[in-house]
PDB file of N, CA, C, O and CB in Angstrom:
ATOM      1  N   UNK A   1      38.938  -4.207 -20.983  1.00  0.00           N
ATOM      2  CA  UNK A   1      39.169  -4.896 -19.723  1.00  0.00           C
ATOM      3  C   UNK A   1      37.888  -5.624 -19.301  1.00  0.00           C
ATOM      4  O   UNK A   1      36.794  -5.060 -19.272  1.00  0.00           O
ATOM      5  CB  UNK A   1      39.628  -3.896 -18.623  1.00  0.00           C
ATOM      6  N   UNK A   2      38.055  -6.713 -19.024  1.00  0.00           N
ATOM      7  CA  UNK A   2      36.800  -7.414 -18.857  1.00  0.00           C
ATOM      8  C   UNK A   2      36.861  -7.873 -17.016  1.00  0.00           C
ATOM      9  O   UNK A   2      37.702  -8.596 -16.482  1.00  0.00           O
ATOM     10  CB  UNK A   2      36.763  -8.916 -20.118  1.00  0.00           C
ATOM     11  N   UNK A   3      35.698  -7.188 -16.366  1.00  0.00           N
ATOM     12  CA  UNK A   3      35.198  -7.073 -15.425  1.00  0.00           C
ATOM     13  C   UNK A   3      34.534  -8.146 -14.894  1.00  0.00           C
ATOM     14  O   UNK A   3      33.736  -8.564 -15.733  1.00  0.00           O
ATOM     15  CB  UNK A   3      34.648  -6.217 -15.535  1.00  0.00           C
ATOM     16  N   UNK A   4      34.507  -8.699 -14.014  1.00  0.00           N
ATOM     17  CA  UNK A   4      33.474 -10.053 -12.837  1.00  0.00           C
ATOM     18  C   UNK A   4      32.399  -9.292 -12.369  1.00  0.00           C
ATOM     19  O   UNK A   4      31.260  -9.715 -12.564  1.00  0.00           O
ATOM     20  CB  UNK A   4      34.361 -10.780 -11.115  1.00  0.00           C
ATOM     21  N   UNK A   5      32.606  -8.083 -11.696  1.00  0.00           N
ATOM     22  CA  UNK A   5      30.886  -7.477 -11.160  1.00  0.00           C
ATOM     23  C   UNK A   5      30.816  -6.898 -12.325  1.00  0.00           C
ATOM     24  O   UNK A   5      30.726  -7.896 -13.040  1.00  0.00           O
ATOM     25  CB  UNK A   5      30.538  -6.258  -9.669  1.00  0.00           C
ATOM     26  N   UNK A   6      30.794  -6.014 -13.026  1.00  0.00           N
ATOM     27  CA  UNK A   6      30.151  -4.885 -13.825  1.00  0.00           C
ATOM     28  C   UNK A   6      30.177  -5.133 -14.814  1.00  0.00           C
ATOM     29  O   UNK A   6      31.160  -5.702 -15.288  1.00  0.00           O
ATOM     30  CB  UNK A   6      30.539  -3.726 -13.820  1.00  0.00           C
ATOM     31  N   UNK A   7      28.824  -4.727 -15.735  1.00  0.00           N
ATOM     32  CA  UNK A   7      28.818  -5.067 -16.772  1.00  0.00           C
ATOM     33  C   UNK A   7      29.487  -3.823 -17.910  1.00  0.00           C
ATOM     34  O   UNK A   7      29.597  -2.681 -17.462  1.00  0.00           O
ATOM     35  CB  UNK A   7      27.476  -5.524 -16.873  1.00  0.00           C
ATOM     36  N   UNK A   8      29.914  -4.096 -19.357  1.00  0.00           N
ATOM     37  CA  UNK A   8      30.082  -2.417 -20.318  1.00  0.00           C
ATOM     38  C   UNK A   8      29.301  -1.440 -20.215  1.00  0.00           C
ATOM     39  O   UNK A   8      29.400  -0.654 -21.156  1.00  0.00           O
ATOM     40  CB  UNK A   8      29.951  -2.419 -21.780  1.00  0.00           C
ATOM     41  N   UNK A   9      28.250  -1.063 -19.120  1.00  0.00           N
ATOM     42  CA  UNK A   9      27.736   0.044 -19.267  1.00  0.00           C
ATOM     43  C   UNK A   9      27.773   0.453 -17.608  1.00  0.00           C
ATOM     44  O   UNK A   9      27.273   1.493 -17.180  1.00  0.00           O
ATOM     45  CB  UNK A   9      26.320  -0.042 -20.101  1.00  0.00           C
ATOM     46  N   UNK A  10      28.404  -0.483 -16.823  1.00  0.00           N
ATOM     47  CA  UNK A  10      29.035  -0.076 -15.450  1.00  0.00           C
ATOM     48  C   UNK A  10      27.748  -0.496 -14.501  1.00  0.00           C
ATOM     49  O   UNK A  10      27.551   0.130 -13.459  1.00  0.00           O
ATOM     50  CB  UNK A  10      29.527   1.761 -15.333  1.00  0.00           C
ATOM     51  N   UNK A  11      27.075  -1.335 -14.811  1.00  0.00           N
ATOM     52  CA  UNK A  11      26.205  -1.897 -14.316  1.00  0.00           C
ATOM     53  C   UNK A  11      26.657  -3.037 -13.405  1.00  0.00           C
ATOM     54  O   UNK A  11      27.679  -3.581 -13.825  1.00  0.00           O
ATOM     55  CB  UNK A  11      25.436  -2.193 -15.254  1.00  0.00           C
ATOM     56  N   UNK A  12      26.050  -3.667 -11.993  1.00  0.00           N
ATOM     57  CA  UNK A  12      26.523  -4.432 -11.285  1.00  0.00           C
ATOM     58  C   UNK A  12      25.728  -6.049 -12.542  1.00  0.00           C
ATOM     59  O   UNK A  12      24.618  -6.259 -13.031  1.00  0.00           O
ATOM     60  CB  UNK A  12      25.993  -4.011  -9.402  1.00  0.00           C
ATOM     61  N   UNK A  13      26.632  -6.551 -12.561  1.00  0.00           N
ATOM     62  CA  UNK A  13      25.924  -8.004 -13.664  1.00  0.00           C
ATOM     63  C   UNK A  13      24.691  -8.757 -12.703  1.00  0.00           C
ATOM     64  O   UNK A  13      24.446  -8.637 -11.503  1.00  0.00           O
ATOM     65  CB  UNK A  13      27.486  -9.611 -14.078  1.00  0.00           C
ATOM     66  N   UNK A  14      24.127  -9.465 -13.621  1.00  0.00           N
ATOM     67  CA  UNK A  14      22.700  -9.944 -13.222  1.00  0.00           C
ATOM     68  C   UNK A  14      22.927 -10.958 -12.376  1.00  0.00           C
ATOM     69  O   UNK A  14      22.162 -11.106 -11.423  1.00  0.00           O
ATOM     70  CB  UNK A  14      21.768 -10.425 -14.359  1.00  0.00           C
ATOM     71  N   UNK A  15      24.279 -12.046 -12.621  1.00  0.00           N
ATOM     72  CA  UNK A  15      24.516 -13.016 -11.532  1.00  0.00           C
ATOM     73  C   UNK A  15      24.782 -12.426 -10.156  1.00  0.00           C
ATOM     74  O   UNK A  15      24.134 -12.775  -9.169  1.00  0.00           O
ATOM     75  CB  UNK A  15      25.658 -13.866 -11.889  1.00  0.00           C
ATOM     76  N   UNK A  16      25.675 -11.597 -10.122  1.00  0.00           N
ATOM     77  CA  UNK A  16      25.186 -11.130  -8.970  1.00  0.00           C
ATOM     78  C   UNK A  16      23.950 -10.311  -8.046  1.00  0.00           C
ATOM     79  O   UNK A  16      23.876 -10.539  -6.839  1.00  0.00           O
ATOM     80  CB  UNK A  16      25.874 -10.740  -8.919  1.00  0.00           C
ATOM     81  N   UNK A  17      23.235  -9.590  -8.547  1.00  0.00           N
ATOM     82  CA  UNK A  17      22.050  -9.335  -8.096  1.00  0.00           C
ATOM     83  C   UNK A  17      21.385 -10.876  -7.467  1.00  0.00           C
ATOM     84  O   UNK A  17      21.025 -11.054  -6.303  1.00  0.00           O
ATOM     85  CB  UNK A  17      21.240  -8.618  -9.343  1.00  0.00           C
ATOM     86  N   UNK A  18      21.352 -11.675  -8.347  1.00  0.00           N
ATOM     87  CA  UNK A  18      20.646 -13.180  -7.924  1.00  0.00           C
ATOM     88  C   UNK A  18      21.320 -13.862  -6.766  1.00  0.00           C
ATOM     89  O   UNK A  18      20.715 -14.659  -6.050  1.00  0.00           O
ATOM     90  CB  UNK A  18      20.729 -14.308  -9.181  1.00  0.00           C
ATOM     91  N   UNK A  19      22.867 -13.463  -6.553  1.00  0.00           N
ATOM     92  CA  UNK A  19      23.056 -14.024  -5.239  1.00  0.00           C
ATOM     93  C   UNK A  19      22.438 -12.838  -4.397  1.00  0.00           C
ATOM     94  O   UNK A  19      21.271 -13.000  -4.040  1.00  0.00           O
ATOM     95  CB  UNK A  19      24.682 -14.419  -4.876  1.00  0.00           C
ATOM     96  N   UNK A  20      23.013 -11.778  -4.069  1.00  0.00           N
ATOM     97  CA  UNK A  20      22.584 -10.473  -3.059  1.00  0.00           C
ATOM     98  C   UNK A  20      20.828 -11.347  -3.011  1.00  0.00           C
ATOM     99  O   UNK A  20      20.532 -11.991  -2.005  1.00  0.00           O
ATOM    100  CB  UNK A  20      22.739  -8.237  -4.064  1.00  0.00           C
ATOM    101  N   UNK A  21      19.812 -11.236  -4.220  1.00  0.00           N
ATOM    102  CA  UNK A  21      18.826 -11.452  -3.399  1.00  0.00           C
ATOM    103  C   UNK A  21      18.701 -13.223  -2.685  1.00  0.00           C
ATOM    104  O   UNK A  21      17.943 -13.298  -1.718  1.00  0.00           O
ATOM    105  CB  UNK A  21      17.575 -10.967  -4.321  1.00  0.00           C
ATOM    106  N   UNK A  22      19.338 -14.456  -3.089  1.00  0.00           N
ATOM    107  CA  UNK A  22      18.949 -15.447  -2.370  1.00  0.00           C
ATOM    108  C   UNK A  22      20.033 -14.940  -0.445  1.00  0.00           C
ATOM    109  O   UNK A  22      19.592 -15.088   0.695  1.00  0.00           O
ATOM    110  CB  UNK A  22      19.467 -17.175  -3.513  1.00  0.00           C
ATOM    111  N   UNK A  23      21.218 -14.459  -0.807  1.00  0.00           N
ATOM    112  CA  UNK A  23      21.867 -14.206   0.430  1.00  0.00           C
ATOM    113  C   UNK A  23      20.377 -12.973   1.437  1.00  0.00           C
ATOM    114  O   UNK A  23      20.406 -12.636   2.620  1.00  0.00           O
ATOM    115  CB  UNK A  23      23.781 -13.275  -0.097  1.00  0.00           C
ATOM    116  N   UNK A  24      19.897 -12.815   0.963  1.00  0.00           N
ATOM    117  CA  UNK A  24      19.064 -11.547   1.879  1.00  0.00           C
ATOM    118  C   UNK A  24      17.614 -12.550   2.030  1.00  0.00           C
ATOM    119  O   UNK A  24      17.026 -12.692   3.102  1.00  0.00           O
ATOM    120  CB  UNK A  24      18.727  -9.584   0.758  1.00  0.00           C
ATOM    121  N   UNK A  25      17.287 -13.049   1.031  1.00  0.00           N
ATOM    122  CA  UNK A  25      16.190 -14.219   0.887  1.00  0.00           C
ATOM    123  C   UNK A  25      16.703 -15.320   2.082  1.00  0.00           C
ATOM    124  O   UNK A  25      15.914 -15.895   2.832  1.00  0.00           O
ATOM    125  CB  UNK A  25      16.196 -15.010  -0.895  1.00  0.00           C
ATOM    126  N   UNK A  26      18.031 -15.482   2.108  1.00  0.00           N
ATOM    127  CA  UNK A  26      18.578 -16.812   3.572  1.00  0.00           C
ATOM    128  C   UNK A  26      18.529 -16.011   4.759  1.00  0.00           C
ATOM    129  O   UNK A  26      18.215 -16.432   5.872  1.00  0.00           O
ATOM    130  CB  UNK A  26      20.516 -17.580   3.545  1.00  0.00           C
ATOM    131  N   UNK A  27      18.970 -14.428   4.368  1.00  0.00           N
ATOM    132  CA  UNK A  27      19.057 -13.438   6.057  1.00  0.00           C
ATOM    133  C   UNK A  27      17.656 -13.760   6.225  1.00  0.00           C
ATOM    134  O   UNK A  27      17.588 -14.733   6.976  1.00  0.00           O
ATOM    135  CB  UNK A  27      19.449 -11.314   6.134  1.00  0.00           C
ATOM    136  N   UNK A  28      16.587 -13.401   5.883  1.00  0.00           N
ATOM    137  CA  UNK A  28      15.173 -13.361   6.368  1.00  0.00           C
ATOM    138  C   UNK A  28      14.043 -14.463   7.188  1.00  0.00           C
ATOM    139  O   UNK A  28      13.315 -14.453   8.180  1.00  0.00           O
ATOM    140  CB  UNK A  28      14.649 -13.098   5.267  1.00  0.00           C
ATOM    141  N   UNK A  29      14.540 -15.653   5.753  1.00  0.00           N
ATOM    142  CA  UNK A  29      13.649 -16.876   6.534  1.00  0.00           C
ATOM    143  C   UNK A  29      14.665 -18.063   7.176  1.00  0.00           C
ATOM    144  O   UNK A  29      14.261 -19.218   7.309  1.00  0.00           O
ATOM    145  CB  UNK A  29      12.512 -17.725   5.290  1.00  0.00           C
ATOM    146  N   UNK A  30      15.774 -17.725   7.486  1.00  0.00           N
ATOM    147  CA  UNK A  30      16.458 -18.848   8.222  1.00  0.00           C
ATOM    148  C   UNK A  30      16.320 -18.432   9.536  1.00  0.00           C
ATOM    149  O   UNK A  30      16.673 -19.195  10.436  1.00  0.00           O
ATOM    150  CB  UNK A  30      17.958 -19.128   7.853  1.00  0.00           C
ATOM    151  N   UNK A  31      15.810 -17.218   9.812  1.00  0.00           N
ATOM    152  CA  UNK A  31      16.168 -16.808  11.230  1.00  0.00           C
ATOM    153  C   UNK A  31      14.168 -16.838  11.373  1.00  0.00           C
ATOM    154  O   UNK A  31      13.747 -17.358  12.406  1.00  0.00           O
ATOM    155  CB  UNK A  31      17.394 -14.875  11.486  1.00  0.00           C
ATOM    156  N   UNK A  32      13.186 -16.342  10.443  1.00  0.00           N
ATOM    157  CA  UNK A  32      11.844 -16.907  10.905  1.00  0.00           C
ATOM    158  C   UNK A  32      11.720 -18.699  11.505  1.00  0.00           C
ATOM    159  O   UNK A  32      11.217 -19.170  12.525  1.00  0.00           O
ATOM    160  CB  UNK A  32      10.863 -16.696   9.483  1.00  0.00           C
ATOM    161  N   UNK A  33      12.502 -19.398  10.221  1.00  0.00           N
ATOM    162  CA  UNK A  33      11.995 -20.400  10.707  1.00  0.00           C
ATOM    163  C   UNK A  33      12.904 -21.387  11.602  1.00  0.00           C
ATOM    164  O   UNK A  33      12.597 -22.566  11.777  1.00  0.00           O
ATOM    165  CB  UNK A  33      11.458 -20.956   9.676  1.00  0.00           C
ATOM    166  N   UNK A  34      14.019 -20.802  12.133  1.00  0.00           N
ATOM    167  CA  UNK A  34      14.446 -20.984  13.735  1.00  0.00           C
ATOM    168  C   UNK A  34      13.827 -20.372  15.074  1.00  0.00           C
ATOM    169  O   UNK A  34      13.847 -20.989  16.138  1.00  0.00           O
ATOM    170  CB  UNK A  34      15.736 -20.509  13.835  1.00  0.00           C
ATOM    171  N   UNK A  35      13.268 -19.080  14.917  1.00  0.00           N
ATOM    172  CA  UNK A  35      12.176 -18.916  15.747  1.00  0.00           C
ATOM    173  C   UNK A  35      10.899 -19.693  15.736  1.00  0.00           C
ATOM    174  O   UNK A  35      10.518 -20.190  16.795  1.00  0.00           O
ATOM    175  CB  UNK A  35      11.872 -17.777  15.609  1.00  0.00           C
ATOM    176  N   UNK A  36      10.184 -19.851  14.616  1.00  0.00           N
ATOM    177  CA  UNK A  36       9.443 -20.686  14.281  1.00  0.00           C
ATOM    178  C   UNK A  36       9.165 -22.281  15.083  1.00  0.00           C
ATOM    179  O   UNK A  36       8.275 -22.734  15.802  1.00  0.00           O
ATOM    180  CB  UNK A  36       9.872 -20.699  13.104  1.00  0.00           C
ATOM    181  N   UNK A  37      10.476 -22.814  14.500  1.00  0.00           N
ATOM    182  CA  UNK A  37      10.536 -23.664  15.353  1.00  0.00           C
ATOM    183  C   UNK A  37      10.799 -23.786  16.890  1.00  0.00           C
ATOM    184  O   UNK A  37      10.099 -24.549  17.556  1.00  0.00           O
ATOM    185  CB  UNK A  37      11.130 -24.159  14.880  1.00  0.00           C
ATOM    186  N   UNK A  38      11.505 -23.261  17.299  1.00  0.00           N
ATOM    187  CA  UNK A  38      11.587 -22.839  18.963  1.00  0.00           C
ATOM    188  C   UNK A  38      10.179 -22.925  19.568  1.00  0.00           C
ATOM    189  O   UNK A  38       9.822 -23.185  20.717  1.00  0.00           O
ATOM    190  CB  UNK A  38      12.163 -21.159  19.238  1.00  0.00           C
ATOM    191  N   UNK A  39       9.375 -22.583  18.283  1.00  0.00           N
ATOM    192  CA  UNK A  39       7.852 -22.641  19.527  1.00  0.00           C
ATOM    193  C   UNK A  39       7.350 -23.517  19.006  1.00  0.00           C
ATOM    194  O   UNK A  39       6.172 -23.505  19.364  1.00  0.00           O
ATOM    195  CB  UNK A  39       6.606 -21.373  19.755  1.00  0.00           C
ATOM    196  N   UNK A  40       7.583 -24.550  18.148  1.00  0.00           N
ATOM    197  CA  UNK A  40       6.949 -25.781  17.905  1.00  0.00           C
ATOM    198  C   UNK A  40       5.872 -25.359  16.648  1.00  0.00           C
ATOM    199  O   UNK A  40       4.761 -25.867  16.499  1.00  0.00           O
ATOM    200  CB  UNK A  40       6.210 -26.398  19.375  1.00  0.00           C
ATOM    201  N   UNK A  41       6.358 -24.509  15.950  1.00  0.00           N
ATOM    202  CA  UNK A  41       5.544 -23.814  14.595  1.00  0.00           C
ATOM    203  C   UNK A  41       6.122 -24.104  13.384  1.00  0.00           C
ATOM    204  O   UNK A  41       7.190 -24.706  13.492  1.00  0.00           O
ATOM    205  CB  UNK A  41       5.489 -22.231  14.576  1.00  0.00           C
ATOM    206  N   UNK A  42       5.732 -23.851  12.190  1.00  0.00           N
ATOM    207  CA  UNK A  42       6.243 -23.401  11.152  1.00  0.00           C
ATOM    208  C   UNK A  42       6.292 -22.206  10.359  1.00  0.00           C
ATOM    209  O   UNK A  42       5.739 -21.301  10.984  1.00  0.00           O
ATOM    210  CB  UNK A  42       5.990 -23.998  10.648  1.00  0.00           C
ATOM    211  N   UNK A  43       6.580 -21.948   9.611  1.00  0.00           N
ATOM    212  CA  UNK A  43       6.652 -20.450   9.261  1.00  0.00           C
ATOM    213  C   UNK A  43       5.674 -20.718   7.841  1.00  0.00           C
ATOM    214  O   UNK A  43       5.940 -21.453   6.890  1.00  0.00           O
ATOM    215  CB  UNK A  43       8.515 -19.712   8.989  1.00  0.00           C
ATOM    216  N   UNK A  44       4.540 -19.913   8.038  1.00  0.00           N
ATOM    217  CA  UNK A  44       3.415 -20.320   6.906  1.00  0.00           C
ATOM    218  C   UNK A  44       3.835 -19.857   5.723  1.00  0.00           C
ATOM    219  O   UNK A  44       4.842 -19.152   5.665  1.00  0.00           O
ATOM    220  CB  UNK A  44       1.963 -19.748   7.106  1.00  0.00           C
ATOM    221  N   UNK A  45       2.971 -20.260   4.387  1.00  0.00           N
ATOM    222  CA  UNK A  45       3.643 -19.598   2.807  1.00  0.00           C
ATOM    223  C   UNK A  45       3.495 -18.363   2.908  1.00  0.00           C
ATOM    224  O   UNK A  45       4.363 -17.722   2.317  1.00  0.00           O
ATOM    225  CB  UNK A  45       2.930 -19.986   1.314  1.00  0.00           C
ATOM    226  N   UNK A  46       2.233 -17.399   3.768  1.00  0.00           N
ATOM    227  CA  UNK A  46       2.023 -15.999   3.385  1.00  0.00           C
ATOM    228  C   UNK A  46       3.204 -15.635   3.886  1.00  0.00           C
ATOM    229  O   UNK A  46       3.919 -14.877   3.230  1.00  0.00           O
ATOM    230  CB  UNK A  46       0.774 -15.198   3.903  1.00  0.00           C
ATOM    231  N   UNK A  47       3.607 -16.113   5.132  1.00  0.00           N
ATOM    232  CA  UNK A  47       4.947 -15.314   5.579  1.00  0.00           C
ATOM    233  C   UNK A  47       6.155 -15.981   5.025  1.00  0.00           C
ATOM    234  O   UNK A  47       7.243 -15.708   5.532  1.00  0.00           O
ATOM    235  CB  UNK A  47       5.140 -15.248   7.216  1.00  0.00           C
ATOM    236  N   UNK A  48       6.089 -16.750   4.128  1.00  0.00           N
ATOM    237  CA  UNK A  48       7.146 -17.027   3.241  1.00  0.00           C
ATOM    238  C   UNK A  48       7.189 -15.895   2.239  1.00  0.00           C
ATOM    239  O   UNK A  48       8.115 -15.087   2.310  1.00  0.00           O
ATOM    240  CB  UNK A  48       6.976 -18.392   2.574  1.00  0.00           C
ATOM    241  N   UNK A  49       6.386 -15.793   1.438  1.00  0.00           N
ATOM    242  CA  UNK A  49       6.060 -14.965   0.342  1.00  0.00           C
ATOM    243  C   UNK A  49       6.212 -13.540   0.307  1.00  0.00           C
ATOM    244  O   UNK A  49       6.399 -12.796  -0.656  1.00  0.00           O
ATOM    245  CB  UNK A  49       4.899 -15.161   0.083  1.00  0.00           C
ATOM    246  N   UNK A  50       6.058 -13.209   1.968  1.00  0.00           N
ATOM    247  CA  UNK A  50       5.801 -11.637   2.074  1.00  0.00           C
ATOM    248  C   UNK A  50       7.830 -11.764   2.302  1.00  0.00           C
ATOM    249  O   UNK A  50       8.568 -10.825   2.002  1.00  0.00           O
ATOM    250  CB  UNK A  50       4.342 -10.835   3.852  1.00  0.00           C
ATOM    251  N   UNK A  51       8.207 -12.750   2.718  1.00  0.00           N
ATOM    252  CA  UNK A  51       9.677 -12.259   3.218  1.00  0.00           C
ATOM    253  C   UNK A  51      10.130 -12.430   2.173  1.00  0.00           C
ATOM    254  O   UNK A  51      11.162 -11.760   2.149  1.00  0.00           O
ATOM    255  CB  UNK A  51      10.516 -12.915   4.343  1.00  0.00           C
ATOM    256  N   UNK A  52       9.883 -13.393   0.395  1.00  0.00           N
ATOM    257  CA  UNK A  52      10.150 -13.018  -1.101  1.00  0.00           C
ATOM    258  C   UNK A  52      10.355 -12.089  -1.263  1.00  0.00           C
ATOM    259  O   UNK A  52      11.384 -11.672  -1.794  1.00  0.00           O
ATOM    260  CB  UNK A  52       9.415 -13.154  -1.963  1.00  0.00           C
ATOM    261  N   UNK A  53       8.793 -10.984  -0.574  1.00  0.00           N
ATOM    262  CA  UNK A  53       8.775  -9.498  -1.419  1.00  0.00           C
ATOM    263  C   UNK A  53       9.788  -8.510  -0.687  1.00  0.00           C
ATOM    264  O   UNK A  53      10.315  -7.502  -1.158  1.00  0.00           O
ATOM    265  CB  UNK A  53       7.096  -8.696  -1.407  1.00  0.00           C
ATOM    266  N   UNK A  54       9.913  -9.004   0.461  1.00  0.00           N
ATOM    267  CA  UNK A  54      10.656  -7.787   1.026  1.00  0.00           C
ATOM    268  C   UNK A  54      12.267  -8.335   0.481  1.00  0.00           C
ATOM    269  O   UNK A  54      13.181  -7.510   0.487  1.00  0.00           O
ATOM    270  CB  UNK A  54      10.414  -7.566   3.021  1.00  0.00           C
ATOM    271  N   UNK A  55      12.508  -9.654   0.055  1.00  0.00           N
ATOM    272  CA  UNK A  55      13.780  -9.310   0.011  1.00  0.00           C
ATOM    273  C   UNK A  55      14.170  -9.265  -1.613  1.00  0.00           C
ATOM    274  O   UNK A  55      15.310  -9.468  -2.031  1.00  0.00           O
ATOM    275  CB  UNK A  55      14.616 -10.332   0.910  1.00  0.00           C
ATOM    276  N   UNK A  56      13.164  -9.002  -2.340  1.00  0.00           N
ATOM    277  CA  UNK A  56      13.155  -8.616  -3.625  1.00  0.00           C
ATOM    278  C   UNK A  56      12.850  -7.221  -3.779  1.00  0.00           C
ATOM    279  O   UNK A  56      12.805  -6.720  -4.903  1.00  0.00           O
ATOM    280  CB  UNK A  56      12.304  -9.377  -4.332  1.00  0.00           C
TER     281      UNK A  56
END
């Protein structure tokens, strides 16, 4: 039987992991850099990068 999430050893497949992390990668910095902007800022690379790691 051939499966869409799981892979033959009942593993969730790798395409999905890659959405879960860009969908958690969009939860994080779409909502920094709408606050961000509200105050006339941008949201810098370190705090780009650190919201990479947390959502990796």
């Amino acid at each position: 039987m051939i499966s869409i999430f799981k892979d033959s050893v009942g593993r969730l497949r790798n395409g999905w992991w890659l959405l879960i992390f860009f969908f958690t990668l969009g939860a994080l910095v779409v909502p920094a850099t709408v606050y961000a902007s509200s105050l006339g800022d941008s949201v810098s690379p370190s705090l780009q990068a650190l919201l990479a790691v947390i959502a990796t």
